PDB file of C-alpha atoms in Angstrom:
ATOM      1  CA  MET A   1      23.037 -49.779 -36.946  1.00 32.00           C
ATOM      2  CA  THR A   2      22.855 -48.279 -40.410  1.00 38.00           C
ATOM      3  CA  THR A   3      26.018 -48.389 -42.522  1.00 39.00           C
ATOM      4  CA  ARG A   4      26.708 -45.047 -44.162  1.00 44.00           C
ATOM      5  CA  PRO A   5      29.089 -44.330 -47.037  1.00 42.00           C
ATOM      6  CA  GLU A   6      31.493 -41.437 -46.508  1.00 41.00           C
ATOM      7  CA  ASP A   7      29.865 -39.327 -49.186  1.00 48.00           C
ATOM      8  CA  SER A   8      26.516 -39.451 -47.358  1.00 85.00           C
ATOM      9  CA  MET A   9      27.808 -36.773 -44.979  1.00 90.00           C
ATOM     10  CA  GLY A  10      29.009 -33.255 -45.648  1.00 95.00           C
ATOM     11  CA  LEU A  11      28.270 -29.533 -45.662  1.00 96.00           C
ATOM     12  CA  VAL A  12      25.320 -28.106 -47.574  1.00 97.00           C
ATOM     13  CA  ASP A  13      25.662 -24.399 -48.374  1.00 97.00           C
ATOM     14  CA  LEU A  14      22.365 -22.581 -47.874  1.00 97.00           C
ATOM     15  CA  GLY A  15      23.756 -19.188 -48.766  1.00 94.00           C
ATOM     16  CA  GLY A  16      23.875 -17.545 -45.367  1.00 90.00           C
ATOM     17  CA  VAL A  17      24.912 -20.647 -43.431  1.00 97.00           C
ATOM     18  CA  ARG A  18      26.409 -24.061 -44.137  1.00 98.00           C
ATOM     19  CA  LEU A  19      24.856 -27.042 -42.372  1.00 98.00           C
ATOM     20  CA  TRP A  20      26.579 -30.368 -41.758  1.00 98.00           C
ATOM     21  CA  THR A  21      24.227 -33.085 -42.989  1.00 98.00           C
ATOM     22  CA  GLY A  22      23.993 -36.855 -43.068  1.00 97.00           C
ATOM     23  CA  ARG A  23      21.784 -39.152 -45.139  1.00 96.00           C
ATOM     24  CA  ALA A  24      20.772 -42.770 -44.764  1.00 96.00           C
ATOM     25  CA  GLY A  25      18.186 -45.170 -46.175  1.00 94.00           C
ATOM     26  CA  LYS A  26      15.843 -45.221 -49.143  1.00 94.00           C
ATOM     27  CA  GLY A  27      12.154 -44.496 -49.582  1.00 96.00           C
ATOM     28  CA  SER A  28       9.963 -41.480 -48.952  1.00 97.00           C
ATOM     29  CA  PRO A  29      11.932 -38.418 -47.814  1.00 98.00           C
ATOM     30  CA  LEU A  30      12.129 -37.768 -44.078  1.00 98.00           C
ATOM     31  CA  LEU A  31      13.831 -34.770 -42.479  1.00 98.00           C
ATOM     32  CA  VAL A  32      14.777 -35.332 -38.828  1.00 98.00           C
ATOM     33  CA  ILE A  33      15.338 -32.181 -36.770  1.00 98.00           C
ATOM     34  CA  THR A  34      17.277 -32.923 -33.599  1.00 98.00           C
ATOM     35  CA  GLY A  35      17.245 -31.475 -30.109  1.00 96.00           C
ATOM     36  CA  THR A  36      19.191 -29.208 -27.798  1.00 96.00           C
ATOM     37  CA  GLY A  37      22.952 -29.540 -28.231  1.00 94.00           C
ATOM     38  CA  ALA A  38      22.628 -32.388 -30.756  1.00 96.00           C
ATOM     39  CA  ASP A  39      25.692 -33.243 -32.851  1.00 97.00           C
ATOM     40  CA  LEU A  40      25.903 -35.954 -35.527  1.00 97.00           C
ATOM     41  CA  ARG A  41      29.235 -37.012 -34.005  1.00 96.00           C
ATOM     42  CA  LYS A  42      27.467 -38.090 -30.805  1.00 94.00           C
ATOM     43  CA  PRO A  43      25.823 -41.523 -31.139  1.00 91.00           C
ATOM     44  CA  PRO A  44      23.153 -42.648 -31.334  1.00 91.00           C
ATOM     45  CA  THR A  45      22.112 -40.205 -34.042  1.00 95.00           C
ATOM     46  CA  PRO A  46      19.009 -40.141 -36.265  1.00 96.00           C
ATOM     47  CA  LEU A  47      21.078 -41.830 -38.969  1.00 95.00           C
ATOM     48  CA  ASP A  48      21.136 -44.900 -36.727  1.00 93.00           C
ATOM     49  CA  PHE A  49      17.358 -44.951 -36.261  1.00 95.00           C
ATOM     50  CA  PRO A  50      15.469 -47.966 -37.644  1.00 95.00           C
ATOM     51  CA  LEU A  51      13.493 -45.453 -39.720  1.00 97.00           C
ATOM     52  CA  ALA A  52      16.431 -45.443 -42.135  1.00 94.00           C
ATOM     53  CA  GLY A  53      15.249 -48.901 -43.209  1.00 91.00           C
ATOM     54  CA  ARG A  54      11.982 -47.428 -44.526  1.00 95.00           C
ATOM     55  CA  PHE A  55      12.697 -43.802 -45.441  1.00 97.00           C
ATOM     56  CA  ALA A  56      15.302 -41.642 -47.147  1.00 97.00           C
ATOM     57  CA  LEU A  57      16.431 -39.968 -43.947  1.00 97.00           C
ATOM     58  CA  LEU A  58      18.191 -36.607 -43.793  1.00 98.00           C
ATOM     59  CA  ALA A  59      19.554 -35.213 -40.506  1.00 98.00           C
ATOM     60  CA  TYR A  60      21.777 -32.251 -39.794  1.00 98.00           C
ATOM     61  CA  ASP A  61      23.613 -30.253 -37.161  1.00 98.00           C
ATOM     62  CA  GLN A  62      21.652 -27.074 -36.558  1.00 98.00           C
ATOM     63  CA  ARG A  63      23.325 -23.678 -36.842  1.00 98.00           C
ATOM     64  CA  GLY A  64      25.693 -23.064 -33.953  1.00 98.00           C
ATOM     65  CA  LEU A  65      26.137 -26.784 -33.273  1.00 98.00           C
ATOM     66  CA  GLY A  66      28.420 -29.608 -34.311  1.00 97.00           C
ATOM     67  CA  ARG A  67      30.147 -29.150 -37.645  1.00 97.00           C
ATOM     68  CA  SER A  68      27.665 -26.606 -38.989  1.00 98.00           C
ATOM     69  CA  ASP A  69      28.507 -22.915 -39.240  1.00 98.00           C
ATOM     70  CA  LYS A  70      28.192 -20.815 -36.104  1.00 97.00           C
ATOM     71  CA  PRO A  71      27.220 -17.337 -37.320  1.00 96.00           C
ATOM     72  CA  ALA A  72      26.943 -14.537 -34.790  1.00 94.00           C
ATOM     73  CA  GLY A  73      23.702 -14.671 -32.817  1.00 91.00           C
ATOM     74  CA  PRO A  74      21.296 -14.395 -31.239  1.00 96.00           C
ATOM     75  CA  TYR A  75      19.191 -16.907 -33.174  1.00 98.00           C
ATOM     76  CA  SER A  76      15.404 -17.051 -33.376  1.00 98.00           C
ATOM     77  CA  MET A  77      13.096 -20.002 -33.941  1.00 98.00           C
ATOM     78  CA  ALA A  78      12.329 -18.416 -37.303  1.00 98.00           C
ATOM     79  CA  ASP A  79      16.041 -18.712 -38.177  1.00 98.00           C
ATOM     80  CA  TYR A  80      16.051 -22.423 -37.392  1.00 98.00           C
ATOM     81  CA  ALA A  81      12.832 -22.987 -39.358  1.00 98.00           C
ATOM     82  CA  ALA A  82      14.268 -21.088 -42.327  1.00 98.00           C
ATOM     83  CA  ASP A  83      17.367 -23.289 -42.211  1.00 98.00           C
ATOM     84  CA  ALA A  84      15.178 -26.401 -42.327  1.00 98.00           C
ATOM     85  CA  ALA A  85      13.144 -25.035 -45.239  1.00 98.00           C
ATOM     86  CA  ASP A  86      16.257 -24.001 -47.149  1.00 98.00           C
ATOM     87  CA  LEU A  87      17.797 -27.434 -46.596  1.00 98.00           C
ATOM     88  CA  ILE A  88      14.693 -29.205 -47.928  1.00 98.00           C
ATOM     89  CA  GLU A  89      14.849 -27.073 -51.047  1.00 98.00           C
ATOM     90  CA  ALA A  90      18.628 -27.430 -51.394  1.00 97.00           C
ATOM     91  CA  VAL A  91      18.412 -31.234 -51.574  1.00 96.00           C
ATOM     92  CA  GLY A  92      15.641 -30.989 -54.170  1.00 97.00           C
ATOM     93  CA  TRP A  93      12.691 -32.344 -52.201  1.00 98.00           C
ATOM     94  CA  PRO A  94       9.327 -30.795 -53.213  1.00 98.00           C
ATOM     95  CA  ARG A  95       8.097 -31.769 -49.737  1.00 97.00           C
ATOM     96  CA  THR A  96       8.996 -34.224 -47.013  1.00 98.00           C
ATOM     97  CA  HIS A  97       7.857 -35.894 -43.841  1.00 98.00           C
ATOM     98  CA  VAL A  98       9.326 -34.083 -40.841  1.00 98.00           C
ATOM     99  CA  MET A  99      10.222 -35.577 -37.480  1.00 98.00           C
ATOM    100  CA  GLY A 100      11.170 -33.079 -34.778  1.00 98.00           C
ATOM    101  CA  ILE A 101      12.687 -34.254 -31.502  1.00 98.00           C
ATOM    102  CA  SER A 102      12.502 -32.032 -28.393  1.00 98.00           C
ATOM    103  CA  PHE A 103      13.899 -28.640 -29.511  1.00 98.00           C
ATOM    104  CA  GLY A 104      13.657 -30.015 -33.040  1.00 98.00           C
ATOM    105  CA  GLY A 105       9.921 -30.408 -32.491  1.00 98.00           C
ATOM    106  CA  MET A 106       9.703 -26.698 -31.773  1.00 98.00           C
ATOM    107  CA  VAL A 107      11.570 -25.969 -35.003  1.00 98.00           C
ATOM    108  CA  ALA A 108       9.262 -28.395 -36.821  1.00 98.00           C
ATOM    109  CA  GLN A 109       6.193 -26.543 -35.527  1.00 98.00           C
ATOM    110  CA  GLU A 110       7.604 -23.271 -36.808  1.00 98.00           C
ATOM    111  CA  LEU A 111       8.488 -24.859 -40.152  1.00 98.00           C
ATOM    112  CA  ALA A 112       5.012 -26.352 -40.607  1.00 98.00           C
ATOM    113  CA  ILE A 113       3.387 -22.998 -39.788  1.00 98.00           C
ATOM    114  CA  ARG A 114       5.639 -20.895 -42.010  1.00 98.00           C
ATOM    115  CA  ARG A 115       6.193 -23.287 -44.918  1.00 98.00           C
ATOM    116  CA  PRO A 116       3.240 -25.732 -44.933  1.00 98.00           C
ATOM    117  CA  GLU A 117       3.792 -26.649 -48.574  1.00 98.00           C
ATOM    118  CA  LEU A 118       7.076 -28.357 -47.648  1.00 98.00           C
ATOM    119  CA  VAL A 119       5.663 -30.642 -44.944  1.00 98.00           C
ATOM    120  CA  HIS A 120       3.833 -33.857 -45.789  1.00 98.00           C
ATOM    121  CA  ARG A 121       3.322 -35.538 -42.383  1.00 98.00           C
ATOM    122  CA  LEU A 122       4.704 -34.319 -39.095  1.00 98.00           C
ATOM    123  CA  ALA A 123       5.918 -36.243 -36.031  1.00 98.00           C
ATOM    124  CA  LEU A 124       6.454 -34.090 -32.945  1.00 98.00           C
ATOM    125  CA  CYS A 125       8.423 -36.038 -30.359  1.00 98.00           C
ATOM    126  CA  CYS A 126       8.754 -34.909 -26.707  1.00 98.00           C
ATOM    127  CA  SER A 127       8.206 -31.260 -27.643  1.00 98.00           C
ATOM    128  CA  SER A 128       6.049 -28.398 -26.325  1.00 98.00           C
ATOM    129  CA  PRO A 129       3.958 -25.647 -27.916  1.00 98.00           C
ATOM    130  CA  GLY A 130       5.097 -22.841 -25.621  1.00 98.00           C
ATOM    131  CA  GLY A 131       3.020 -19.929 -24.433  1.00 97.00           C
ATOM    132  CA  ALA A 132      -0.323 -20.777 -22.835  1.00 96.00           C
ATOM    133  CA  GLY A 133       0.083 -24.345 -24.072  1.00 97.00           C
ATOM    134  CA  GLY A 134       3.047 -24.954 -21.805  1.00 97.00           C
ATOM    135  CA  SER A 135       6.794 -24.737 -22.298  1.00 97.00           C
ATOM    136  CA  SER A 136       9.424 -27.402 -21.873  1.00 97.00           C
ATOM    137  CA  TYR A 137      11.708 -27.229 -18.845  1.00 93.00           C
ATOM    138  CA  PRO A 138      13.785 -23.997 -18.905  1.00 94.00           C
ATOM    139  CA  LEU A 139      17.156 -25.532 -19.712  1.00 94.00           C
ATOM    140  CA  HIS A 140      18.690 -22.078 -20.123  1.00 94.00           C
ATOM    141  CA  GLU A 141      18.491 -21.757 -16.352  1.00 93.00           C
ATOM    142  CA  LEU A 142      20.897 -24.689 -16.000  1.00 93.00           C
ATOM    143  CA  HIS A 143      23.473 -23.458 -18.506  1.00 86.00           C
ATOM    144  CA  ASP A 144      25.812 -21.831 -15.971  1.00 87.00           C
ATOM    145  CA  LEU A 145      25.798 -24.675 -13.453  1.00 91.00           C
ATOM    146  CA  GLN A 146      28.900 -26.791 -12.979  1.00 91.00           C
ATOM    147  CA  PRO A 147      28.875 -29.670 -15.503  1.00 90.00           C
ATOM    148  CA  LEU A 148      28.175 -32.425 -12.973  1.00 92.00           C
ATOM    149  CA  ASP A 149      25.462 -30.426 -11.229  1.00 93.00           C
ATOM    150  CA  ARG A 150      23.812 -29.690 -14.566  1.00 94.00           C
ATOM    151  CA  ALA A 151      24.114 -33.347 -15.598  1.00 93.00           C
ATOM    152  CA  ARG A 152      22.487 -34.578 -12.393  1.00 94.00           C
ATOM    153  CA  ARG A 153      19.564 -32.238 -12.905  1.00 94.00           C
ATOM    154  CA  MET A 154      19.238 -33.244 -16.548  1.00 94.00           C
ATOM    155  CA  VAL A 155      19.062 -36.936 -15.594  1.00 95.00           C
ATOM    156  CA  GLU A 156      16.307 -36.223 -13.065  1.00 95.00           C
ATOM    157  CA  ILE A 157      14.316 -34.073 -15.503  1.00 96.00           C
ATOM    158  CA  ALA A 158      14.620 -36.536 -18.376  1.00 96.00           C
ATOM    159  CA  ASP A 159      12.766 -39.324 -16.544  1.00 97.00           C
ATOM    160  CA  THR A 160      10.676 -38.552 -13.470  1.00 96.00           C
ATOM    161  CA  ARG A 161      11.141 -42.098 -12.192  1.00 96.00           C
ATOM    162  CA  ARG A 162      14.790 -41.275 -11.530  1.00 95.00           C
ATOM    163  CA  ASP A 163      14.158 -39.322  -8.365  1.00 92.00           C
ATOM    164  CA  GLY A 164      16.348 -39.181  -5.260  1.00 92.00           C
ATOM    165  CA  ALA A 165      15.060 -42.496  -3.949  1.00 95.00           C
ATOM    166  CA  TRP A 166      15.806 -44.208  -7.260  1.00 95.00           C
ATOM    167  CA  ALA A 167      19.298 -42.689  -7.399  1.00 95.00           C
ATOM    168  CA  ALA A 168      20.020 -43.905  -3.861  1.00 96.00           C
ATOM    169  CA  ALA A 169      18.818 -47.407  -4.744  1.00 97.00           C
ATOM    170  CA  HIS A 170      20.734 -47.511  -8.056  1.00 96.00           C
ATOM    171  CA  PRO A 171      23.961 -45.559  -7.413  1.00 95.00           C
ATOM    172  CA  GLU A 172      25.989 -47.164 -10.224  1.00 96.00           C
ATOM    173  CA  ALA A 173      23.278 -46.692 -12.843  1.00 95.00           C
ATOM    174  CA  PHE A 174      22.741 -43.096 -11.731  1.00 94.00           C
ATOM    175  CA  ALA A 175      26.484 -42.371 -11.865  1.00 96.00           C
ATOM    176  CA  GLN A 176      26.672 -43.767 -15.403  1.00 96.00           C
ATOM    177  CA  LEU A 177      23.754 -41.617 -16.545  1.00 95.00           C
ATOM    178  CA  VAL A 178      25.300 -38.507 -14.995  1.00 95.00           C
ATOM    179  CA  ALA A 179      28.686 -39.215 -16.578  1.00 95.00           C
ATOM    180  CA  ALA A 180      27.055 -39.633 -19.986  1.00 93.00           C
ATOM    181  CA  ALA A 181      25.073 -36.402 -19.576  1.00 93.00           C
ATOM    182  CA  ALA A 182      28.186 -34.490 -18.484  1.00 93.00           C
ATOM    183  CA  ALA A 183      30.409 -35.720 -21.334  1.00 92.00           C
ATOM    184  CA  ASP A 184      31.210 -32.913 -23.749  1.00 91.00           C
ATOM    185  CA  PRO A 185      33.939 -34.038 -26.160  1.00 94.00           C
ATOM    186  CA  PHE A 186      33.419 -31.114 -28.545  1.00 94.00           C
ATOM    187  CA  GLY A 187      32.692 -28.337 -26.070  1.00 91.00           C
ATOM    188  CA  HIS A 188      36.166 -26.846 -26.545  1.00 93.00           C
ATOM    189  CA  GLU A 189      35.613 -26.090 -30.238  1.00 96.00           C
ATOM    190  CA  PRO A 190      35.443 -22.428 -31.335  1.00 95.00           C
ATOM    191  CA  GLY A 191      31.931 -21.053 -31.110  1.00 96.00           C
ATOM    192  CA  ALA A 192      30.487 -24.130 -29.386  1.00 95.00           C
ATOM    193  CA  THR A 193      29.552 -22.427 -26.108  1.00 95.00           C
ATOM    194  CA  ALA A 194      28.024 -19.402 -27.819  1.00 96.00           C
ATOM    195  CA  GLY A 195      26.111 -21.572 -30.294  1.00 97.00           C
ATOM    196  CA  ARG A 196      24.533 -23.586 -27.512  1.00 95.00           C
ATOM    197  CA  ARG A 197      23.622 -20.465 -25.562  1.00 96.00           C
ATOM    198  CA  TRP A 198      21.969 -18.938 -28.636  1.00 97.00           C
ATOM    199  CA  GLN A 199      20.006 -22.152 -29.162  1.00 97.00           C
ATOM    200  CA  LEU A 200      18.834 -22.089 -25.548  1.00 97.00           C
ATOM    201  CA  GLY A 201      17.743 -18.479 -26.031  1.00 97.00           C
ATOM    202  CA  ALA A 202      15.589 -19.378 -29.037  1.00 97.00           C
ATOM    203  CA  ARG A 203      14.198 -22.338 -27.110  1.00 97.00           C
ATOM    204  CA  ALA A 204      13.240 -20.102 -24.175  1.00 97.00           C
ATOM    205  CA  ASP A 205      11.354 -17.754 -26.538  1.00 97.00           C
ATOM    206  CA  HIS A 206       9.447 -20.505 -28.370  1.00 98.00           C
ATOM    207  CA  ASP A 207       5.700 -19.856 -28.537  1.00 98.00           C
ATOM    208  CA  ALA A 208       3.682 -21.392 -31.358  1.00 98.00           C
ATOM    209  CA  TRP A 209       0.519 -21.819 -29.291  1.00 98.00           C
ATOM    210  CA  GLU A 210      -1.701 -19.241 -30.965  1.00 97.00           C
ATOM    211  CA  ARG A 211      -0.525 -20.291 -34.445  1.00 98.00           C
ATOM    212  CA  LEU A 212      -0.860 -24.077 -34.195  1.00 97.00           C
ATOM    213  CA  GLY A 213      -4.140 -23.966 -36.110  1.00 95.00           C
ATOM    214  CA  GLY A 214      -2.036 -23.031 -39.130  1.00 95.00           C
ATOM    215  CA  ILE A 215      -0.480 -26.499 -39.235  1.00 97.00           C
ATOM    216  CA  ALA A 216      -2.334 -28.352 -41.981  1.00 95.00           C
ATOM    217  CA  ALA A 217      -0.194 -31.495 -41.975  1.00 98.00           C
ATOM    218  CA  GLU A 218      -1.398 -34.654 -40.275  1.00 98.00           C
ATOM    219  CA  THR A 219       0.580 -34.804 -37.043  1.00 98.00           C
ATOM    220  CA  LEU A 220       1.649 -37.469 -34.594  1.00 98.00           C
ATOM    221  CA  VAL A 221       2.278 -36.051 -31.124  1.00 98.00           C
ATOM    222  CA  CYS A 222       4.321 -38.575 -29.164  1.00 98.00           C
ATOM    223  CA  ALA A 223       6.243 -38.590 -25.898  1.00 97.00           C
ATOM    224  CA  GLY A 224       7.286 -40.564 -22.849  1.00 98.00           C
ATOM    225  CA  ARG A 225       4.899 -41.080 -19.962  1.00 98.00           C
ATOM    226  CA  TYR A 226       7.607 -40.057 -17.488  1.00 98.00           C
ATOM    227  CA  ASP A 227       9.062 -37.044 -19.276  1.00 98.00           C
ATOM    228  CA  GLY A 228       9.789 -34.176 -16.911  1.00 97.00           C
ATOM    229  CA  GLN A 229      11.323 -32.011 -19.628  1.00 97.00           C
ATOM    230  CA  ALA A 230       8.345 -31.985 -22.014  1.00 97.00           C
ATOM    231  CA  PRO A 231       5.619 -33.243 -19.651  1.00 97.00           C
ATOM    232  CA  PRO A 232       2.514 -35.186 -20.706  1.00 97.00           C
ATOM    233  CA  ALA A 233       0.205 -32.219 -20.060  1.00 97.00           C
ATOM    234  CA  ASN A 234       2.024 -30.256 -22.771  1.00 97.00           C
ATOM    235  CA  GLN A 235       1.482 -33.102 -25.234  1.00 97.00           C
ATOM    236  CA  GLU A 236      -2.225 -33.201 -24.500  1.00 97.00           C
ATOM    237  CA  ARG A 237      -2.605 -29.461 -25.081  1.00 97.00           C
ATOM    238  CA  LEU A 238      -0.502 -29.612 -28.245  1.00 97.00           C
ATOM    239  CA  HIS A 239      -2.616 -32.474 -29.593  1.00 97.00           C
ATOM    240  CA  ALA A 240      -5.885 -30.692 -28.775  1.00 96.00           C
ATOM    241  CA  ARG A 241      -4.779 -27.560 -30.625  1.00 96.00           C
ATOM    242  CA  LEU A 242      -3.883 -29.250 -33.914  1.00 97.00           C
ATOM    243  CA  LEU A 243      -6.339 -29.825 -36.756  1.00 93.00           C
ATOM    244  CA  GLN A 244      -5.368 -33.402 -37.671  1.00 96.00           C
ATOM    245  CA  ALA A 245      -3.450 -35.154 -34.930  1.00 97.00           C
ATOM    246  CA  VAL A 246      -2.950 -38.405 -33.058  1.00 97.00           C
ATOM    247  CA  LEU A 247      -1.521 -38.549 -29.536  1.00 97.00           C
ATOM    248  CA  ARG A 248       0.584 -41.465 -28.294  1.00 98.00           C
ATOM    249  CA  PHE A 249       2.507 -42.035 -25.065  1.00 98.00           C
ATOM    250  CA  TYR A 250       5.300 -44.576 -24.591  1.00 98.00           C
ATOM    251  CA  GLU A 251       7.135 -46.288 -21.765  1.00 97.00           C
ATOM    252  CA  GLY A 252       9.976 -43.914 -21.124  1.00 98.00           C
ATOM    253  CA  GLY A 253      10.986 -40.372 -20.360  1.00 97.00           C
ATOM    254  CA  HIS A 254      12.454 -37.699 -22.612  1.00 98.00           C
ATOM    255  CA  GLY A 255      14.471 -40.442 -24.315  1.00 96.00           C
ATOM    256  CA  PHE A 256      11.436 -42.636 -24.987  1.00 98.00           C
ATOM    257  CA  LEU A 257      12.551 -43.239 -28.571  1.00 97.00           C
ATOM    258  CA  LEU A 258      15.413 -45.333 -27.201  1.00 96.00           C
ATOM    259  CA  GLN A 259      13.383 -46.819 -24.340  1.00 96.00           C
ATOM    260  CA  ASP A 260      10.244 -48.166 -26.015  1.00 97.00           C
ATOM    261  CA  PRO A 261      10.661 -50.119 -29.285  1.00 94.00           C
ATOM    262  CA  ALA A 262       7.010 -49.512 -30.157  1.00 97.00           C
ATOM    263  CA  ALA A 263       7.692 -45.823 -30.743  1.00 98.00           C
ATOM    264  CA  PHE A 264       9.638 -46.139 -33.985  1.00 97.00           C
ATOM    265  CA  GLU A 265       7.196 -48.657 -35.406  1.00 97.00           C
ATOM    266  CA  ASP A 266       4.282 -46.325 -34.726  1.00 97.00           C
ATOM    267  CA  ILE A 267       6.133 -43.348 -36.180  1.00 98.00           C
ATOM    268  CA  ALA A 268       6.918 -45.299 -39.344  1.00 98.00           C
ATOM    269  CA  SER A 269       3.315 -46.484 -39.657  1.00 97.00           C
ATOM    270  CA  PHE A 270       2.039 -42.942 -39.178  1.00 98.00           C
ATOM    271  CA  LEU A 271       4.420 -41.436 -41.727  1.00 98.00           C
ATOM    272  CA  ASP A 272       3.392 -44.109 -44.230  1.00 97.00           C
ATOM    273  CA  GLY A 273      -0.340 -43.986 -43.622  1.00 96.00           C
ATOM    274  CA  GLY A 274      -1.298 -40.918 -41.615  1.00 94.00           C
ATOM    275  CA  CYS A 275      -3.544 -40.649 -38.567  1.00 94.00           C
ATOM    276  CA  GLY A 276      -5.726 -43.525 -39.740  1.00 92.00           C
ATOM    277  CA  ALA A 277      -2.775 -45.913 -39.558  1.00 93.00           C
ATOM    278  CA  LEU A 278      -2.687 -45.769 -35.750  1.00 91.00           C
ATOM    279  CA  ALA A 279      -5.191 -47.037 -33.225  1.00 63.00           C
ATOM    280  CA  ALA A 280      -6.911 -44.731 -30.729  1.00 57.00           C
ATOM    281  CA  PRO A 281      -4.346 -42.818 -28.693  1.00 48.00           C
ATOM    282  CA  ALA A 282      -3.335 -44.137 -25.290  1.00 46.00           C
ATOM    283  CA  GLY A 283      -3.586 -41.662 -22.421  1.00 46.00           C
ATOM    284  CA  PRO A 284      -0.774 -40.948 -19.987  1.00 44.00           C
ATOM    285  CA  ARG A 285      -0.398 -42.783 -16.707  1.00 36.00           C
ATOM    286  CA  ALA A 286       0.740 -41.194 -13.480  1.00 36.00           C
ATOM    287  CA  PRO A 287       4.532 -41.448 -13.130  1.00 34.00           C
ATOM    288  CA  SER A 288       5.742 -44.191 -10.810  1.00 31.00           C
ATOM    289  CA  ALA A 289       8.564 -43.819  -8.321  1.00 30.00           C
ATOM    290  CA  GLY A 290      10.556 -46.698  -9.726  1.00 31.00           C
ATOM    291  CA  GLY A 291      11.682 -47.712 -13.180  1.00 32.00           C
ATOM    292  CA  SER A 292      14.828 -48.911 -14.834  1.00 29.00           C
ATOM    293  CA  ALA A 293      17.531 -46.775 -16.375  1.00 27.00           C
TER     294      ALA A 293
END
């Protein structure tokens, strides 16, 4: 785990909104844009990624989340992309590598389309293009479920190997996953519920499909073989639509970054050397019924 000095975290004022940020590591700049409901107080965070050993990593709580401002919504994907662009400029980076995870990958697509001059290389992790290219699972439909019911569904969606048969065969492991998914230590904070709902609204409206040809940056499209939230078919369509892209699948579900150690090494190699740094992409395999937690 990366050790971070206290002054590596704090608010950055972008004019219309203040974002809570954290920095770790040294090297080429890398902006990590996190996913739905992400909060830098909830470990593991991007600041703990092994990438911090090779890059100057910057992560942040998106508007409406964590310790960032929660201005009145609704929010659009353009708002989130503008925040990312403003943050890059506020820290003085002429351009940066960008890694977008899940919802953050949607923001990263929008950023690379709208502000291509700011993006060096792009890693899109377990994301979806939207529109005719396919959307990620409609999480906004789960928002009003009871916490445990929503958590159970989230666990099943995150890794298709964790079906009913797996849950019955691994009751303790399933219960632990559900408890972790249901935990919400900061949900009582002012604006937290509204901020998450506004994020889910922007997520539901995401559609970059017809504009993906505007992404000039070399791109790594990567995901888990057993992801039911951003399924493999979406990754294949996203990859096919981009001008310069490599597609890689890993042993895991929506959380493949924490399930397959090869993922971070490939991402680092790609960010350092581009598409040519990786071997031919590996195609997806059909999901199995089993699998570990």
